[in-house]
PDB file of N, CA and C in Angstrom:
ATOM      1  N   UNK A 175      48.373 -22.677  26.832  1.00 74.00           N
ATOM      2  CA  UNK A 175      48.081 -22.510  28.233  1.00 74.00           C
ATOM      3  C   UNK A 175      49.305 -22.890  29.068  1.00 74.00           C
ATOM      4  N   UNK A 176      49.965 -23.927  28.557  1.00 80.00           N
ATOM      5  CA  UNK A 176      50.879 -24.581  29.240  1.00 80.00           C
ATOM      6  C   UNK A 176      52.880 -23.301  29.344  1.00 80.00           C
ATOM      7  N   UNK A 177      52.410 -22.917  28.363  1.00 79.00           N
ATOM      8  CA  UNK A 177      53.451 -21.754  28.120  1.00 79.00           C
ATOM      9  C   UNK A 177      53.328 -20.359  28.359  1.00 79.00           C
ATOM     10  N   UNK A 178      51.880 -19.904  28.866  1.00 80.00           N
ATOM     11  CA  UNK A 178      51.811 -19.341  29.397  1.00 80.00           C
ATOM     12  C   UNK A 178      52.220 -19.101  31.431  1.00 80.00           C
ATOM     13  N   UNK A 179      51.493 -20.551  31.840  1.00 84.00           N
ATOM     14  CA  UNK A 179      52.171 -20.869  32.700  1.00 84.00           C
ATOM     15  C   UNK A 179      53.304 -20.879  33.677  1.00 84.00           C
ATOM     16  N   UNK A 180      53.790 -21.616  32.427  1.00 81.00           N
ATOM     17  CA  UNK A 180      55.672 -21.867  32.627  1.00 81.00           C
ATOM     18  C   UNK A 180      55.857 -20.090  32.491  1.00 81.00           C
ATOM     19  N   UNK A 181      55.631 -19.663  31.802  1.00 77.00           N
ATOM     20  CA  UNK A 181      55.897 -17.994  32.010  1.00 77.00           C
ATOM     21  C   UNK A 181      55.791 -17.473  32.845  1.00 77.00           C
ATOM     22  N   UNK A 182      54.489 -17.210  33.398  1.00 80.00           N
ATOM     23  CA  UNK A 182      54.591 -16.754  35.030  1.00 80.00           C
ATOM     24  C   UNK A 182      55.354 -17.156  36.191  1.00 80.00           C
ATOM     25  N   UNK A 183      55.494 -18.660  36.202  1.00 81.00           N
ATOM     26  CA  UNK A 183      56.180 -19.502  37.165  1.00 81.00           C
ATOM     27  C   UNK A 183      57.773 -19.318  36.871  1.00 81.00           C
ATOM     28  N   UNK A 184      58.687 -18.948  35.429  1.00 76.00           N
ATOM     29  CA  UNK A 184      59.939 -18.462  35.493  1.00 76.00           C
ATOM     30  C   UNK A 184      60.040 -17.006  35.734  1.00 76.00           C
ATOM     31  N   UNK A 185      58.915 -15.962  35.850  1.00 76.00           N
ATOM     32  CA  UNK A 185      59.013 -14.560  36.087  1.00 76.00           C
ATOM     33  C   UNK A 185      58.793 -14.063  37.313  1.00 76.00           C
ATOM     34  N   UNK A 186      58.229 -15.233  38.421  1.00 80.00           N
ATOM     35  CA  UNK A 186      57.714 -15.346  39.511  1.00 80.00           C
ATOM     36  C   UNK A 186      59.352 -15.517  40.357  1.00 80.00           C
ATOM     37  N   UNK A 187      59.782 -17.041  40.142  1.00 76.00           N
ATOM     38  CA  UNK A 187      61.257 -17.420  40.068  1.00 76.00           C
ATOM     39  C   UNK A 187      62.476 -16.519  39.998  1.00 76.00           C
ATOM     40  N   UNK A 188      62.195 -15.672  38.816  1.00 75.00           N
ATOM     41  CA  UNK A 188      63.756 -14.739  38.460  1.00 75.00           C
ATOM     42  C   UNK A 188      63.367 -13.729  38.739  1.00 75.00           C
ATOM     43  N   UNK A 189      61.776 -12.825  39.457  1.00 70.00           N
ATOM     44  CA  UNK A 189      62.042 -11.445  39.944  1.00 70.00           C
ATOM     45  C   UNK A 189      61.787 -10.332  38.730  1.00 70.00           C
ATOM     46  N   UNK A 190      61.581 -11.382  37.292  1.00 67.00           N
ATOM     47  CA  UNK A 190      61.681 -10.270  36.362  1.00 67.00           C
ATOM     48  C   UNK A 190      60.157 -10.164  36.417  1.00 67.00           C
ATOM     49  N   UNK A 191      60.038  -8.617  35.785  1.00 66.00           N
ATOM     50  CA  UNK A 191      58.398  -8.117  35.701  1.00 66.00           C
ATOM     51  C   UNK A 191      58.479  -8.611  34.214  1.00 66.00           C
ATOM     52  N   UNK A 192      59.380  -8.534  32.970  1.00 66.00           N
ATOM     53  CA  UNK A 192      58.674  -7.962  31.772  1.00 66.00           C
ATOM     54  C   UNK A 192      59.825  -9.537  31.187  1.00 66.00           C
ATOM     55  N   UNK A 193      59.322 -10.660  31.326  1.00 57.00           N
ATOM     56  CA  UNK A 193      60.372 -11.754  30.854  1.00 57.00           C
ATOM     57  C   UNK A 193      60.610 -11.665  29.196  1.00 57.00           C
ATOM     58  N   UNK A 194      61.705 -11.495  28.664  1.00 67.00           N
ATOM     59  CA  UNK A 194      61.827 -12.313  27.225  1.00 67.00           C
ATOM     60  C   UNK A 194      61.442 -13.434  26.572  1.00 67.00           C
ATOM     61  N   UNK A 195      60.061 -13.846  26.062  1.00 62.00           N
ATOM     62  CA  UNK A 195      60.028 -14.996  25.631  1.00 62.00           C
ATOM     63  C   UNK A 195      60.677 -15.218  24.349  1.00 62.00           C
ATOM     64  N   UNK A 196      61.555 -16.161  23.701  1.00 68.00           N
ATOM     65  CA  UNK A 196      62.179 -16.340  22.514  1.00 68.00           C
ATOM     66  C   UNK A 196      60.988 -16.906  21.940  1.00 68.00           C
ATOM     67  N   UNK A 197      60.713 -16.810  20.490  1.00 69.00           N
ATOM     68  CA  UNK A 197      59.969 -17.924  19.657  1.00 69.00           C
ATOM     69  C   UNK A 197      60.308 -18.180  18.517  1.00 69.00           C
ATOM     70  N   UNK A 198      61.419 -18.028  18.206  1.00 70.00           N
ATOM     71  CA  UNK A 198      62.165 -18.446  17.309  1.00 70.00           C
ATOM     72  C   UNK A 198      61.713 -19.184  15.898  1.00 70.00           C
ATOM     73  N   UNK A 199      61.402 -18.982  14.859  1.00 74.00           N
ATOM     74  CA  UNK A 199      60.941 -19.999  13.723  1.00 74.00           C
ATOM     75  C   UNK A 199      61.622 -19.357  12.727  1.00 74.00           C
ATOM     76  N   UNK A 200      62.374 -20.486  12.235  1.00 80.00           N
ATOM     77  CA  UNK A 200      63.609 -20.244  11.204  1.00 80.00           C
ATOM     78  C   UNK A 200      62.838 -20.972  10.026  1.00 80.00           C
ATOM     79  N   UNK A 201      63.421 -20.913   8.554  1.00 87.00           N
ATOM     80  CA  UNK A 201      63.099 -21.297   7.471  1.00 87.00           C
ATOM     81  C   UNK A 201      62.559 -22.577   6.801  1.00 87.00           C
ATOM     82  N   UNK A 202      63.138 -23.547   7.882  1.00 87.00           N
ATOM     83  CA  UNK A 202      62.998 -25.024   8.185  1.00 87.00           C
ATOM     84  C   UNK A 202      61.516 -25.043   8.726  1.00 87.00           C
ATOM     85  N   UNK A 203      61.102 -24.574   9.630  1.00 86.00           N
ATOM     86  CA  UNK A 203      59.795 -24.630  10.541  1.00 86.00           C
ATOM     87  C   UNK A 203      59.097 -23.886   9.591  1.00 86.00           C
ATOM     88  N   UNK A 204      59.110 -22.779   8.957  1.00 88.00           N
ATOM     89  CA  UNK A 204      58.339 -22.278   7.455  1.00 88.00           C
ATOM     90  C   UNK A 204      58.140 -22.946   6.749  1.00 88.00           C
ATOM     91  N   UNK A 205      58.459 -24.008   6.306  1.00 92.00           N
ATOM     92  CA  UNK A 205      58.767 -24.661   5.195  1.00 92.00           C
ATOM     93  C   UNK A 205      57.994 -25.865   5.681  1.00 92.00           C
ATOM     94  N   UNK A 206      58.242 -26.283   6.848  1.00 91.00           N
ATOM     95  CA  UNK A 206      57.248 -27.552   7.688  1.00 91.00           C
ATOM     96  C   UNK A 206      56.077 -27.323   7.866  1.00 91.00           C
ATOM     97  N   UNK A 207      55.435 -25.713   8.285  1.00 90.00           N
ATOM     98  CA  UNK A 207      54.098 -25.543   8.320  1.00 90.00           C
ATOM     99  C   UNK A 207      53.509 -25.329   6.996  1.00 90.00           C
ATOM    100  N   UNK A 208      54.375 -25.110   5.623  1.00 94.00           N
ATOM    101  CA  UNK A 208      53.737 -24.722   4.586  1.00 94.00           C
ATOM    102  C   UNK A 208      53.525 -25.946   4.054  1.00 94.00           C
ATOM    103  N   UNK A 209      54.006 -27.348   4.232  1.00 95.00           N
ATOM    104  CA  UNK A 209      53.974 -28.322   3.651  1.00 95.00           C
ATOM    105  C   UNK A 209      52.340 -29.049   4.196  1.00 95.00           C
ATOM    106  N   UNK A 210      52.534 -28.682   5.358  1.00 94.00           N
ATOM    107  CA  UNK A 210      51.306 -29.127   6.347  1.00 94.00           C
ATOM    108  C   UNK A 210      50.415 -28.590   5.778  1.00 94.00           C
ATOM    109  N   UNK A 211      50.501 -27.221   5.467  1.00 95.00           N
ATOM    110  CA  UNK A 211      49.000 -26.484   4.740  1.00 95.00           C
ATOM    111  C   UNK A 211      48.615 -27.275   3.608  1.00 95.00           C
ATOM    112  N   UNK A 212      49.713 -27.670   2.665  1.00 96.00           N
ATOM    113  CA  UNK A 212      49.297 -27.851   1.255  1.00 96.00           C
ATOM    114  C   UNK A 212      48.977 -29.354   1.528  1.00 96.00           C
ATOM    115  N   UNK A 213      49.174 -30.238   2.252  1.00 96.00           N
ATOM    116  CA  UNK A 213      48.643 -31.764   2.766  1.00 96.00           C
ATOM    117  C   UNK A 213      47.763 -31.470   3.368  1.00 96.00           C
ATOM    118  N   UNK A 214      46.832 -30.368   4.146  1.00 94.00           N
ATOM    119  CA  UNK A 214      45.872 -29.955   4.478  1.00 94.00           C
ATOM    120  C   UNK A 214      44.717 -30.129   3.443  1.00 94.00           C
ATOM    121  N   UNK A 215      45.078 -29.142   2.903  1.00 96.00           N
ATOM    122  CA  UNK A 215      44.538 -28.697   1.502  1.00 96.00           C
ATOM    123  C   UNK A 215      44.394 -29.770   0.762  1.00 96.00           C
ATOM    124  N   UNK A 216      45.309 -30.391   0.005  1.00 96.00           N
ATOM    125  CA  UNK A 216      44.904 -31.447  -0.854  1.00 96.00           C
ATOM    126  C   UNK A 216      43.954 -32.770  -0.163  1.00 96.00           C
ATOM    127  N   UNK A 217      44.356 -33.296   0.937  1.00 93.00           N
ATOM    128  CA  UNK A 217      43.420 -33.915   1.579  1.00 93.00           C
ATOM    129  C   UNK A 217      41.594 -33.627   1.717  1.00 93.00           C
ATOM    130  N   UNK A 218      41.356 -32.196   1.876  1.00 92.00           N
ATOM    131  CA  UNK A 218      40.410 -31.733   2.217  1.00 92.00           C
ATOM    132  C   UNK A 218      39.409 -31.595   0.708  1.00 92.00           C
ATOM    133  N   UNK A 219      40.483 -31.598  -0.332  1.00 93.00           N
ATOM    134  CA  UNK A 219      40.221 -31.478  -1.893  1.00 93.00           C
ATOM    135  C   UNK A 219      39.436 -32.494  -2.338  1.00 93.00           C
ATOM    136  N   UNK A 220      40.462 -33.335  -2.002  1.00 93.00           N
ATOM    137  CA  UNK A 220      40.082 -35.048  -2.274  1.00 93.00           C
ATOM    138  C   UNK A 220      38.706 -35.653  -1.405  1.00 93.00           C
ATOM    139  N   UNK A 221      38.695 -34.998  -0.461  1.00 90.00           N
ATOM    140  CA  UNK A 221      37.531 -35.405   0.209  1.00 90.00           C
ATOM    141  C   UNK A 221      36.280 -34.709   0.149  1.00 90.00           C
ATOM    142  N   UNK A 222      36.177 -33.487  -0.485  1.00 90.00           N
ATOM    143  CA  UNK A 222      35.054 -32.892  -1.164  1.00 90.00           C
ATOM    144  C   UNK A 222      34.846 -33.526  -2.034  1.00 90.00           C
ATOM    145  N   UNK A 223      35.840 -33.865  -3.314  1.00 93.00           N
ATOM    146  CA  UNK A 223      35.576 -34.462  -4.717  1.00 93.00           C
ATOM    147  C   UNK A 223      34.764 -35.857  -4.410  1.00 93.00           C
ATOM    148  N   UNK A 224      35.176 -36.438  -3.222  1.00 91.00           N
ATOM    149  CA  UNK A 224      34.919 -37.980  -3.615  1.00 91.00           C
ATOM    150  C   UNK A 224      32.951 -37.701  -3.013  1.00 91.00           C
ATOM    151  N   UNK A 225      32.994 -36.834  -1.549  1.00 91.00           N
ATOM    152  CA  UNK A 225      31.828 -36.450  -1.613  1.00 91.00           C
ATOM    153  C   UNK A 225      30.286 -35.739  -2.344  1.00 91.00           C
ATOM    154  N   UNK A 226      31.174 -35.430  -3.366  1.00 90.00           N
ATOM    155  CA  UNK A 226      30.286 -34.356  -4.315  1.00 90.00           C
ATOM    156  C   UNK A 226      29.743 -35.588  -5.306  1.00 90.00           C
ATOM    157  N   UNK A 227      31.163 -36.802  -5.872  1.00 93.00           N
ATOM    158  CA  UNK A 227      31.224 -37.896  -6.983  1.00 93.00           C
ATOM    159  C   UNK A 227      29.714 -38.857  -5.875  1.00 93.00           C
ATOM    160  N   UNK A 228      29.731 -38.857  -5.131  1.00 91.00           N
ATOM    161  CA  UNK A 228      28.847 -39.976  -3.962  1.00 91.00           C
ATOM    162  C   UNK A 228      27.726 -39.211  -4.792  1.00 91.00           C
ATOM    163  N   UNK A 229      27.563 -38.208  -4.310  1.00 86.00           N
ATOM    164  CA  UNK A 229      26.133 -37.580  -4.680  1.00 86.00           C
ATOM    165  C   UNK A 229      25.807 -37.907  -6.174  1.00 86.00           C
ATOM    166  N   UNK A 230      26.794 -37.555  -6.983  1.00 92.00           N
ATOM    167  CA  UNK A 230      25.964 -37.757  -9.011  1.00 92.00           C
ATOM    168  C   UNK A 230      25.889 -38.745  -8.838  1.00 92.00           C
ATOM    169  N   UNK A 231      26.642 -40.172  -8.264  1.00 93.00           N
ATOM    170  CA  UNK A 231      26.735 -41.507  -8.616  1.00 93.00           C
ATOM    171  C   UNK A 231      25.029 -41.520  -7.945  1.00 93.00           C
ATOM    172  N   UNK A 232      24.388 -41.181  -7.487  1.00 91.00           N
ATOM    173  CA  UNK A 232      23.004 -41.603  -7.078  1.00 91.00           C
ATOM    174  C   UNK A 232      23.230 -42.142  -5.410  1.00 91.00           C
ATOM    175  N   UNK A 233      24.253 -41.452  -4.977  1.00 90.00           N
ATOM    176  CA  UNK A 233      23.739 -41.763  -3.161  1.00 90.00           C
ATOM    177  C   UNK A 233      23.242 -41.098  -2.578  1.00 90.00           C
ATOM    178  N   UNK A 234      22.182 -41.055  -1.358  1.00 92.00           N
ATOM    179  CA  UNK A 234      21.560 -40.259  -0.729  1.00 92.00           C
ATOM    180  C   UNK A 234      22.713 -38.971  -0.579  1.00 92.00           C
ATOM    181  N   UNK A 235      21.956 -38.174  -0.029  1.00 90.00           N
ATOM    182  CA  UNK A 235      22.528 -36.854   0.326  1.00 90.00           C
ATOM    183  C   UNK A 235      23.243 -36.904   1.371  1.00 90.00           C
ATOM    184  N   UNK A 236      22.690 -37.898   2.709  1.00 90.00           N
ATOM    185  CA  UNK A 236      23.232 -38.183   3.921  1.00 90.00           C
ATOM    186  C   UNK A 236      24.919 -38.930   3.794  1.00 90.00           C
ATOM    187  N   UNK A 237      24.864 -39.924   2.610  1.00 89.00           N
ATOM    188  CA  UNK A 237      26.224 -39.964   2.895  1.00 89.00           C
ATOM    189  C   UNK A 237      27.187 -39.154   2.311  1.00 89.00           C
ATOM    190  N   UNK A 238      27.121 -38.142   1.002  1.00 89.00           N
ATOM    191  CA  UNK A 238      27.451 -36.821   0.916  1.00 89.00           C
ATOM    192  C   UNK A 238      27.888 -36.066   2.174  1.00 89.00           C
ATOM    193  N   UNK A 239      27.017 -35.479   2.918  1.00 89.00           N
ATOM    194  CA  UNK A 239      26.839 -34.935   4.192  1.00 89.00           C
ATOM    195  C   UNK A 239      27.923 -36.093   5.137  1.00 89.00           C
ATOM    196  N   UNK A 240      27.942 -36.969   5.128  1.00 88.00           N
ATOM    197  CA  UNK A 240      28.978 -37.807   5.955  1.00 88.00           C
ATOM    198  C   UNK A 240      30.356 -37.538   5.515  1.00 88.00           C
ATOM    199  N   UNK A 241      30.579 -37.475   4.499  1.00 85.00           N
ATOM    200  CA  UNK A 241      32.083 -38.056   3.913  1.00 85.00           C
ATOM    201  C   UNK A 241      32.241 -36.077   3.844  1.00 85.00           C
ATOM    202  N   UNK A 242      31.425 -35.039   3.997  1.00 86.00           N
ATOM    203  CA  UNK A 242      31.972 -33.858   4.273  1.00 86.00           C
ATOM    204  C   UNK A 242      32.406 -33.506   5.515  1.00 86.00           C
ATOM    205  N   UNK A 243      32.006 -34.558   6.507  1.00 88.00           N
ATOM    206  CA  UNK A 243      32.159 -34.067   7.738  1.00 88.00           C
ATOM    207  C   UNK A 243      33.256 -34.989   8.318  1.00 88.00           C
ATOM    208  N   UNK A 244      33.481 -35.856   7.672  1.00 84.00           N
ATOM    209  CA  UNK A 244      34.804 -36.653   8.184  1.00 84.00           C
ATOM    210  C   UNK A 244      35.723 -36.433   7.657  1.00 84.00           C
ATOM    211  N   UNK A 245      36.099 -35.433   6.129  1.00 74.00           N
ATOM    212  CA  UNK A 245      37.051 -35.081   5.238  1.00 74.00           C
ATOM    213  C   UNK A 245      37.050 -33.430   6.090  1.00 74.00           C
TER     214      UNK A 245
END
């Protein structure tokens, strides 16, 4: 929202109708969001497993249902 904004308010400013926005993401920033996915992912792994292990160990269902919704 905030960059949309600033968009209108520099196209408003410089007179241009059709502004250039750059967005630039080089190999480095690829490589930062893919790391994020897979720490996504494994986090979200680990927190099913330990929820699913709650349930055989004999805990209610509710805290199952908890530890899915906070993982």
């Amino acid at each position: 929202l905030a960059h949309i904004i600033s968009a209108i308010v520099q196209s408003i400013q410089t007179g241009d109708e059709n502004p250039e926005i750059e967005d630039v993401s080089d190999e480095r920033d690829k490589l930062i969001a893919l790391r994020g996915t897979q720490v996504t992912y494994i986090v979200f792994s680990i927190g099913v497993f330990f929820a699913m292990l709650t349930f055989v160990l004999g805990q209610p269902a509710l805290v199952m249902f908890t530890l899915l919704i906070f993982f």
